[in-house]
Amino acid sequence: MIITGTKPASPAKPRSAPTPATVGTLIVAVQPWAEVWIDGRKRGISPPLFKLQLPPGLYTVELRNPDLPSYGQKVQITTGQSVTLRHSFQ
């Protein structure tokens, strides 16, 4: 049997990560250390220096160290820019 005029189905393209031209960078520098939570989701621990590329928008960043009161701040991320959040737990 010969079938003509049809193309094999192409596989679905995987969703790609945002390109650097469409994201900004959040840099977190905290002492002595903290869990980094963004909009209620744990994203890592700092130090080491924490960098995260995010789409533009307003984010709630919370730094948690179980021995000390947590610290929260709203951060505006814009395309192509870096925002540094510094905090020292006392």
mmCIF file of C-alpha atoms in Angstrom:
data_model
loop_
_atom_site.group_PDB
_atom_site.id
_atom_site.type_symbol
_atom_site.label_atom_id
_atom_site.label_comp_id
_atom_site.label_asym_id
_atom_site.label_seq_id
_atom_site.Cartn_x
_atom_site.Cartn_y
_atom_site.Cartn_z
ATOM 1 C CA MET A 1 0.000 0.000 0.000
ATOM 2 C CA ILE A 2 1.398 3.406 -0.986
ATOM 3 C CA ILE A 3 0.213 6.579 0.677
ATOM 4 C CA THR A 4 1.176 9.875 -0.871
ATOM 5 C CA GLY A 5 0.666 13.490 0.070
ATOM 6 C CA THR A 6 0.957 13.084 3.843
ATOM 7 C CA LYS A 7 3.725 14.137 6.150
ATOM 8 C CA PRO A 8 4.642 12.253 9.266
ATOM 9 C CA ALA A 9 3.483 14.043 12.395
ATOM 10 C CA SER A 10 6.190 16.218 13.835
ATOM 11 C CA PRO A 11 6.914 15.756 17.517
ATOM 12 C CA ALA A 12 5.628 18.469 19.826
ATOM 13 C CA LYS A 13 8.230 21.074 20.589
ATOM 14 C CA PRO A 14 9.197 21.162 24.258
ATOM 15 C CA ARG A 15 8.419 24.385 26.064
ATOM 16 C CA SER A 16 11.635 26.341 26.123
ATOM 17 C CA ALA A 17 12.989 28.355 29.003
ATOM 18 C CA PRO A 18 12.694 32.131 28.754
ATOM 19 C CA THR A 19 15.486 33.665 26.725
ATOM 20 C CA PRO A 20 17.836 36.166 28.383
ATOM 21 C CA ALA A 21 16.224 38.933 26.302
ATOM 22 C CA THR A 22 12.880 38.348 28.066
ATOM 23 C CA VAL A 23 13.982 37.911 31.684
ATOM 24 C CA GLY A 24 15.620 39.789 34.509
ATOM 25 C CA THR A 25 17.951 38.483 37.198
ATOM 26 C CA LEU A 26 17.398 38.346 40.945
ATOM 27 C CA ILE A 27 20.606 38.138 42.986
ATOM 28 C CA VAL A 28 20.318 37.246 46.674
ATOM 29 C CA ALA A 29 23.195 37.896 49.077
ATOM 30 C CA VAL A 30 22.365 36.942 52.655
ATOM 31 C CA GLN A 31 24.370 36.321 55.822
ATOM 32 C CA PRO A 32 24.777 33.987 57.601
ATOM 33 C CA TRP A 33 22.436 31.886 55.389
ATOM 34 C CA ALA A 34 18.775 31.523 54.420
ATOM 35 C CA GLU A 35 16.299 29.524 52.408
ATOM 36 C CA VAL A 36 15.083 31.662 49.495
ATOM 37 C CA TRP A 37 11.315 31.558 48.908
ATOM 38 C CA ILE A 38 9.731 33.362 45.963
ATOM 39 C CA ASP A 39 5.952 33.760 45.867
ATOM 40 C CA GLY A 40 5.564 30.977 48.432
ATOM 41 C CA ARG A 41 7.823 28.476 46.651
ATOM 42 C CA LYS A 42 11.245 27.420 47.927
ATOM 43 C CA ARG A 43 13.861 28.164 45.258
ATOM 44 C CA GLY A 44 17.168 27.430 46.985
ATOM 45 C CA ILE A 45 19.593 28.334 49.745
ATOM 46 C CA SER A 46 22.013 31.259 49.921
ATOM 47 C CA PRO A 47 24.988 31.434 50.296
ATOM 48 C CA PRO A 48 26.481 30.550 47.981
ATOM 49 C CA LEU A 49 25.448 33.599 46.013
ATOM 50 C CA PHE A 50 22.013 32.915 44.624
ATOM 51 C CA LYS A 51 21.048 34.035 41.088
ATOM 52 C CA LEU A 52 17.709 33.344 39.459
ATOM 53 C CA GLN A 53 16.387 34.459 36.092
ATOM 54 C CA LEU A 54 12.727 35.458 36.263
ATOM 55 C CA PRO A 55 10.183 36.859 33.819
ATOM 56 C CA PRO A 56 9.348 40.530 34.399
ATOM 57 C CA GLY A 57 6.943 41.141 37.271
ATOM 58 C CA LEU A 58 6.501 41.833 40.964
ATOM 59 C CA TYR A 59 7.647 39.052 43.304
ATOM 60 C CA THR A 60 7.449 38.466 47.045
ATOM 61 C CA VAL A 61 10.833 37.219 48.268
ATOM 62 C CA GLU A 62 11.142 35.712 51.734
ATOM 63 C CA LEU A 63 14.417 34.759 53.386
ATOM 64 C CA ARG A 64 14.073 32.120 56.103
ATOM 65 C CA ASN A 65 16.596 31.013 58.686
ATOM 66 C CA PRO A 66 15.013 28.732 61.318
ATOM 67 C CA ASP A 67 17.024 30.340 64.141
ATOM 68 C CA LEU A 68 15.963 33.912 63.286
ATOM 69 C CA PRO A 69 12.847 35.867 62.246
ATOM 70 C CA SER A 70 12.180 35.656 58.507
ATOM 71 C CA TYR A 71 12.666 38.661 56.236
ATOM 72 C CA GLY A 72 10.364 39.513 53.344
ATOM 73 C CA GLN A 73 10.469 42.076 50.567
ATOM 74 C CA LYS A 74 8.651 42.794 47.304
ATOM 75 C CA VAL A 75 10.989 42.921 44.304
ATOM 76 C CA GLN A 76 10.230 44.295 40.836
ATOM 77 C CA ILE A 77 12.021 42.403 38.039
ATOM 78 C CA THR A 78 12.370 44.071 34.649
ATOM 79 C CA THR A 79 13.622 42.670 31.359
ATOM 80 C CA GLY A 80 17.404 42.714 30.999
ATOM 81 C CA GLN A 81 18.036 44.152 34.472
ATOM 82 C CA SER A 82 19.558 42.695 37.647
ATOM 83 C CA VAL A 83 18.132 43.304 41.110
ATOM 84 C CA THR A 84 20.249 42.524 44.172
ATOM 85 C CA LEU A 85 18.585 41.754 47.492
ATOM 86 C CA ARG A 86 21.023 41.957 50.425
ATOM 87 C CA HIS A 87 20.169 41.031 53.994
ATOM 88 C CA SER A 88 22.118 40.258 57.152
ATOM 89 C CA PHE A 89 20.229 38.420 59.858
ATOM 90 C CA GLN A 90 20.940 39.956 63.273
#
